[in-house]
Coordinates of C-alpha atoms in Angstrom, one line a residue:
M723 CA 0.0 0.0 -0.2
K724 CA 2.8 1.7 -0.4
R725 CA 1.1 -1.0 0.7
F726 CA 1.2 1.4 2.0
V727 CA 3.2 4.0 0.5
A728 CA 4.6 4.4 -3.4
S729 CA 8.8 8.2 -4.4
I730 CA 9.1 11.3 -3.8
V731 CA 9.7 10.7 -4.3
T732 CA 10.8 12.5 -5.8
A733 CA 11.4 17.3 -7.7
G734 CA 11.8 20.0 -10.0
L735 CA 14.3 22.1 -11.3
T736 CA 13.7 26.4 -11.7
L737 CA 15.9 28.1 -13.6
S738 CA 15.8 31.6 -12.4
A739 CA 17.2 34.0 -15.5
T740 CA 18.0 37.3 -17.0
A741 CA 17.3 38.4 -20.3
Q742 CA 20.3 40.0 -21.6
T743 CA 20.7 42.6 -24.2
A744 CA 23.0 44.7 -26.5
E745 CA 22.8 48.4 -27.9
L746 CA 24.6 49.3 -30.3
S747 CA 24.6 52.5 -31.8
A748 CA 27.6 54.0 -34.4
E749 CA 28.1 57.9 -34.7
P750 CA 29.2 59.9 -38.4
S751 CA 32.6 60.8 -38.3
A752 CA 34.0 64.3 -38.4
S753 CA 35.7 65.4 -41.2
P754 CA 39.4 65.9 -40.2
T755 CA 39.6 69.3 -42.6
G756 CA 37.0 71.2 -40.5
A757 CA 34.0 72.6 -41.4
S758 CA 34.6 74.0 -45.1
T759 CA 34.8 69.8 -45.9
P760 CA 31.5 68.3 -46.7
T761 CA 30.9 65.0 -44.4
P762 CA 30.3 62.2 -45.6
T763 CA 27.2 60.4 -45.3
T764 CA 28.4 57.1 -43.1
T765 CA 26.9 53.6 -43.0
P766 CA 26.1 52.7 -38.5
A767 CA 29.0 50.4 -37.5
T768 CA 27.8 46.3 -37.6
A769 CA 28.3 44.5 -34.7
D770 CA 29.7 41.2 -34.9
P771 CA 26.3 38.1 -33.7
A772 CA 29.6 35.9 -32.7
S773 CA 30.2 38.8 -29.7
A774 CA 27.2 40.0 -28.6
P775 CA 26.1 38.8 -25.0
A776 CA 24.1 35.1 -25.3
V777 CA 19.9 35.4 -24.2
A778 CA 19.7 33.0 -21.8
S779 CA 16.1 31.2 -22.2
P780 CA 13.9 30.9 -19.7
H781 CA 13.1 27.5 -20.4
T782 CA 15.1 24.0 -18.9
F783 CA 14.8 20.6 -19.6
T784 CA 16.5 17.9 -17.4
A785 CA 17.0 14.4 -16.8
N786 CA 18.1 11.6 -14.5
I787 CA 18.9 8.0 -13.9
A788 CA 19.9 6.3 -10.4
L789 CA 20.5 2.4 -9.6
V790 CA 20.1 1.9 -6.0
S791 CA 20.5 -1.1 -3.9
D792 CA 17.1 -1.1 -2.8
Y793 CA 13.9 1.4 -3.2
R794 CA 12.7 3.0 0.2
F795 CA 9.3 5.6 -0.2
R796 CA 8.8 7.2 3.5
G797 CA 10.6 4.3 4.3
I798 CA 8.9 1.5 3.4
D799 CA 10.3 -1.2 1.3
Q800 CA 9.0 -0.7 -2.3
T801 CA 11.0 -3.9 -4.2
Y802 CA 11.5 -6.4 -1.4
N803 CA 15.3 -5.7 -0.6
R804 CA 16.6 -5.5 -4.3
P805 CA 17.9 -3.0 -6.6
A806 CA 15.3 -0.7 -8.0
L807 CA 16.5 1.2 -11.7
Q808 CA 15.2 4.8 -12.1
G809 CA 15.0 7.9 -14.1
G810 CA 12.7 11.1 -14.9
I811 CA 12.8 14.2 -16.8
D812 CA 11.9 17.9 -16.1
Y813 CA 10.6 20.8 -17.2
S814 CA 11.3 23.9 -15.9
H815 CA 10.4 28.0 -16.5
S816 CA 12.4 31.2 -14.8
S817 CA 8.5 32.6 -14.0
G818 CA 8.8 29.3 -11.3
I819 CA 6.6 26.4 -12.8
Y820 CA 7.6 22.7 -13.4
L821 CA 6.8 19.8 -14.4
G822 CA 7.7 16.4 -14.4
N823 CA 7.7 12.9 -14.5
W824 CA 10.0 10.1 -12.7
N825 CA 9.8 6.5 -12.1
S826 CA 11.4 3.2 -10.7
N827 CA 10.6 -0.9 -10.9
V828 CA 8.3 -1.4 -7.8
N829 CA 7.3 -5.7 -6.6
S830 CA 4.0 -6.0 -6.7
G831 CA 3.6 -7.4 -3.0
A832 CA 4.3 -4.0 -1.8
G833 CA 0.3 -3.2 -2.5
F834 CA 0.3 -3.2 -6.3
P835 CA -0.9 -6.5 -7.3
S836 CA 0.1 -7.4 -11.0
G837 CA 1.8 -4.2 -11.2
N838 CA 5.7 -4.3 -11.3
L839 CA 6.3 -0.2 -12.2
E840 CA 5.8 3.2 -10.7
M841 CA 5.1 6.0 -12.6
D842 CA 4.7 9.3 -10.5
F843 CA 4.1 12.6 -13.0
Y844 CA 4.0 16.3 -11.2
G845 CA 3.9 19.9 -11.6
G846 CA 4.3 23.1 -9.4
W847 CA 5.2 26.3 -8.8
K848 CA 8.3 27.2 -6.7
T849 CA 10.4 30.8 -5.7
T850 CA 12.9 31.8 -3.9
R851 CA 14.1 34.7 -1.9
D852 CA 17.5 35.5 -0.5
D853 CA 18.0 32.2 1.8
W854 CA 14.4 31.5 1.6
G855 CA 12.1 29.2 -0.8
L856 CA 8.3 28.5 -1.3
D857 CA 7.2 24.9 -3.6
L858 CA 3.6 24.6 -4.1
G859 CA 2.8 21.4 -6.2
A860 CA 0.7 18.5 -7.1
I861 CA 1.9 14.5 -7.8
Y862 CA 0.1 11.2 -8.9
Y863 CA 1.0 8.4 -8.4
Y864 CA 0.4 5.7 -11.5
Y865 CA 0.6 1.7 -11.2
P866 CA -0.1 0.9 -14.8
G867 CA -0.9 -3.2 -14.5
S868 CA -2.0 -2.9 -11.5
D869 CA -5.2 -5.0 -10.7
A870 CA -6.7 -5.7 -7.8
R871 CA -9.0 -8.6 -7.4
S872 CA -11.4 -10.6 -5.1
D873 CA -11.3 -13.7 -6.9
N874 CA -7.4 -14.1 -6.6
G875 CA -7.3 -12.6 -2.8
T876 CA -5.6 -9.3 -4.0
T877 CA -8.4 -7.1 -2.7
I878 CA -7.0 -4.0 -1.0
L879 CA -9.0 -3.9 2.7
N880 CA -9.1 -1.5 5.3
N881 CA -8.6 -3.2 8.1
R882 CA -10.3 -0.9 10.3
S883 CA -14.0 -0.6 8.1
G884 CA -13.4 -4.0 5.9
N885 CA -14.1 -2.1 2.8
G886 CA -12.3 -3.6 -0.1
H887 CA -11.4 -2.0 -3.3
N888 CA -11.1 -3.4 -6.3
G889 CA -8.9 -2.7 -9.6
H890 CA -5.5 -0.3 -10.3
I891 CA -3.5 1.2 -7.8
D892 CA -3.0 4.6 -7.7
N893 CA -2.6 8.1 -5.1
K894 CA -2.9 12.0 -5.9
E895 CA -1.3 14.4 -3.6
I896 CA -0.7 17.8 -3.3
Y897 CA 1.9 19.6 -1.5
V898 CA 3.4 22.9 0.2
A899 CA 7.1 23.1 1.1
A900 CA 9.2 25.3 2.4
S901 CA 13.1 25.6 2.6
W902 CA 15.6 28.3 5.3
K903 CA 19.1 27.4 3.6
F904 CA 19.9 23.4 4.2
L905 CA 16.6 23.1 5.8
T906 CA 13.4 21.9 4.3
L907 CA 9.6 21.5 5.7
K908 CA 7.4 19.5 3.3
Y909 CA 3.7 18.4 3.8
S910 CA 1.7 16.4 1.4
Y911 CA -2.1 15.8 1.6
A912 CA -3.6 12.8 0.3
L913 CA -6.6 14.1 -2.2
D914 CA -8.5 11.0 -2.0
D915 CA -7.6 7.4 -0.9
Y916 CA -4.1 7.1 0.0
F917 CA -3.2 4.7 -2.5
S918 CA -6.6 3.2 -3.1
I919 CA -7.2 1.9 0.7
P920 CA -10.6 2.6 1.2
D921 CA -11.8 5.2 3.5
T922 CA -8.0 6.8 3.8
Q923 CA -9.1 10.3 2.1
G924 CA -7.4 12.9 4.1
S925 CA -4.4 11.0 4.6
G926 CA -0.9 13.6 5.6
Y927 CA 2.8 13.1 5.7
V928 CA 4.9 15.7 7.3
E929 CA 8.6 15.5 6.7
L930 CA 11.7 17.7 7.7
N931 CA 14.9 17.2 4.8
A932 CA 18.4 18.4 5.5
S933 CA 21.4 19.2 3.6
H934 CA 24.7 20.1 4.0
P935 CA 28.2 20.3 1.4
L936 CA 31.2 19.7 3.4
G937 CA 33.6 20.4 0.5
D938 CA 35.4 18.9 -2.5
G939 CA 32.6 16.7 -3.5
W940 CA 31.3 15.7 -0.2
G941 CA 27.9 16.4 1.7
V942 CA 26.2 15.6 4.4
N943 CA 21.8 14.4 4.6
A944 CA 19.7 14.0 7.4
H945 CA 15.2 12.8 6.9
V946 CA 12.5 12.6 9.4
G947 CA 8.7 11.9 8.1
Y948 CA 5.1 10.9 10.0
L949 CA 2.8 9.2 8.4
H950 CA -0.9 10.0 9.2
L951 CA -2.7 7.5 8.0
K952 CA -6.3 8.3 8.6
N953 CA -9.1 5.3 9.9
Y954 CA -6.9 3.0 9.5
D955 CA -5.3 0.5 12.3
N956 CA -2.0 0.3 12.6
G957 CA -0.7 2.5 9.8
N958 CA 0.6 5.7 11.5
Y959 CA 4.5 5.5 11.7
T960 CA 7.7 7.7 11.6
D961 CA 10.8 7.2 9.5
W962 CA 14.4 8.1 9.2
K963 CA 17.3 8.3 7.2
V964 CA 21.0 10.1 7.7
G965 CA 23.4 9.8 4.9
V966 CA 26.7 10.6 3.2
S967 CA 27.3 11.2 -0.7
K968 CA 30.4 11.9 -2.8
D969 CA 30.4 13.7 -6.4
L970 CA 32.9 12.4 -8.3
S971 CA 32.2 14.2 -12.2
G972 CA 28.8 13.9 -12.5
W973 CA 28.1 10.9 -10.6
L974 CA 26.6 10.8 -7.2
L975 CA 27.5 8.1 -4.9
A976 CA 25.5 8.0 -1.6
L977 CA 25.0 5.5 1.1
S978 CA 21.8 6.0 3.5
Y979 CA 21.1 4.4 6.8
V980 CA 17.2 4.0 6.7
G981 CA 14.8 3.1 9.3
T982 CA 11.1 3.0 10.5
N983 CA 8.9 2.2 13.7
A984 CA 6.3 1.0 11.2
K985 CA 4.6 -2.3 12.7
G986 CA 5.5 -5.1 9.9
N987 CA 5.5 -7.8 12.1
C988 CA 4.4 -10.5 9.9
G989 CA 3.9 -13.6 12.5
N990 CA 1.5 -11.3 14.3
G991 CA 0.1 -10.1 10.7
E992 CA 0.8 -6.8 11.0
P993 CA 0.1 -4.4 8.0
Y994 CA 3.9 -3.7 6.9
C995 CA 3.9 -6.9 6.7
F996 CA 4.5 -7.3 2.4
G997 CA 5.3 -10.7 0.3
N998 CA 7.3 -11.1 -2.6
D999 CA 5.0 -11.5 -4.5
S1000 CA 1.5 -10.5 -5.5
P1001 CA -0.6 -12.9 -6.0
G1002 CA 1.5 -16.2 -5.0
A1003 CA 3.7 -14.6 -2.4
T1004 CA 5.6 -17.7 -1.1
K1005 CA 7.6 -15.2 1.2
T1006 CA 7.4 -12.7 3.6
R1007 CA 9.3 -9.9 5.7
D1008 CA 8.9 -6.1 7.8
A1009 CA 8.6 -4.1 5.0
G1010 CA 10.0 -0.9 7.8
R1011 CA 13.3 -3.2 8.7
D1012 CA 15.9 -0.7 9.2
V1013 CA 18.6 -1.4 6.3
V1014 CA 21.6 0.2 4.8
I1015 CA 20.5 1.6 0.9
F1016 CA 23.7 2.4 -1.5
S1017 CA 22.9 4.5 -4.9
I1018 CA 24.8 5.7 -7.9
S1019 CA 23.1 8.8 -9.9
R1020 CA 23.5 11.4 -12.4
S1021 CA 21.6 14.0 -13.7
F1022 CA 21.7 15.5 -17.1

């Protein structure tokens, strides 16, 4: 759910650009012999196009790709402790508007019956002033091929109300984020049932993120988040992460420690116990257990 959670996820980039223009002028040359000599007609000087300053485009397009040893979304395992190949594209405008798409393989046992792909589509507006920043946006999490069904036991159930969901799995959220220097505080709000779990509309996730460069390509980062899963027993939890990264000629190598207090005891049938497949799981494990994750990524 992704199982109960699904990428961040993930962000859009904004380019602030100032257009530069060059004004070129030419004055007629004076006669060296004084006023008694007629002044010839002159042609204004023409600037060399190559020497004119370039006008920065208000549009920016970027792409990114990553390989991670285990995909965690809000601290919860999405790939059953297996690697994930991830990537996306982003567009940003100097006005602050941005759009993007991000994708990753997932495991169907993480709450996406018969699905193995996550596709996120997002857009919003952000701005900065001095050390402050503001980001407003919306994101749609889509799992093509996902199909919860009652005839194979993959119906998504609410453990409090008993209501079930059959069909494809998705999630729609709006978010607001405020940043100051190296800190970012973000709140995400589910517009309908959280990853298609019945009766969970209005669930929310709040997170605080920090990152700080150390110089020579090194950096450190930290995260803490809290999910309030509305109208669902034992769905609330806290997750955290601390990590270090190193930039090597544009490739970013990162090592992170991720943990949660999500209830995933499989012996007790707790909600964050995920299977290795859906339908047809043959193994189960705690999806919120602590883990060390290695990743390599690059932006273009």
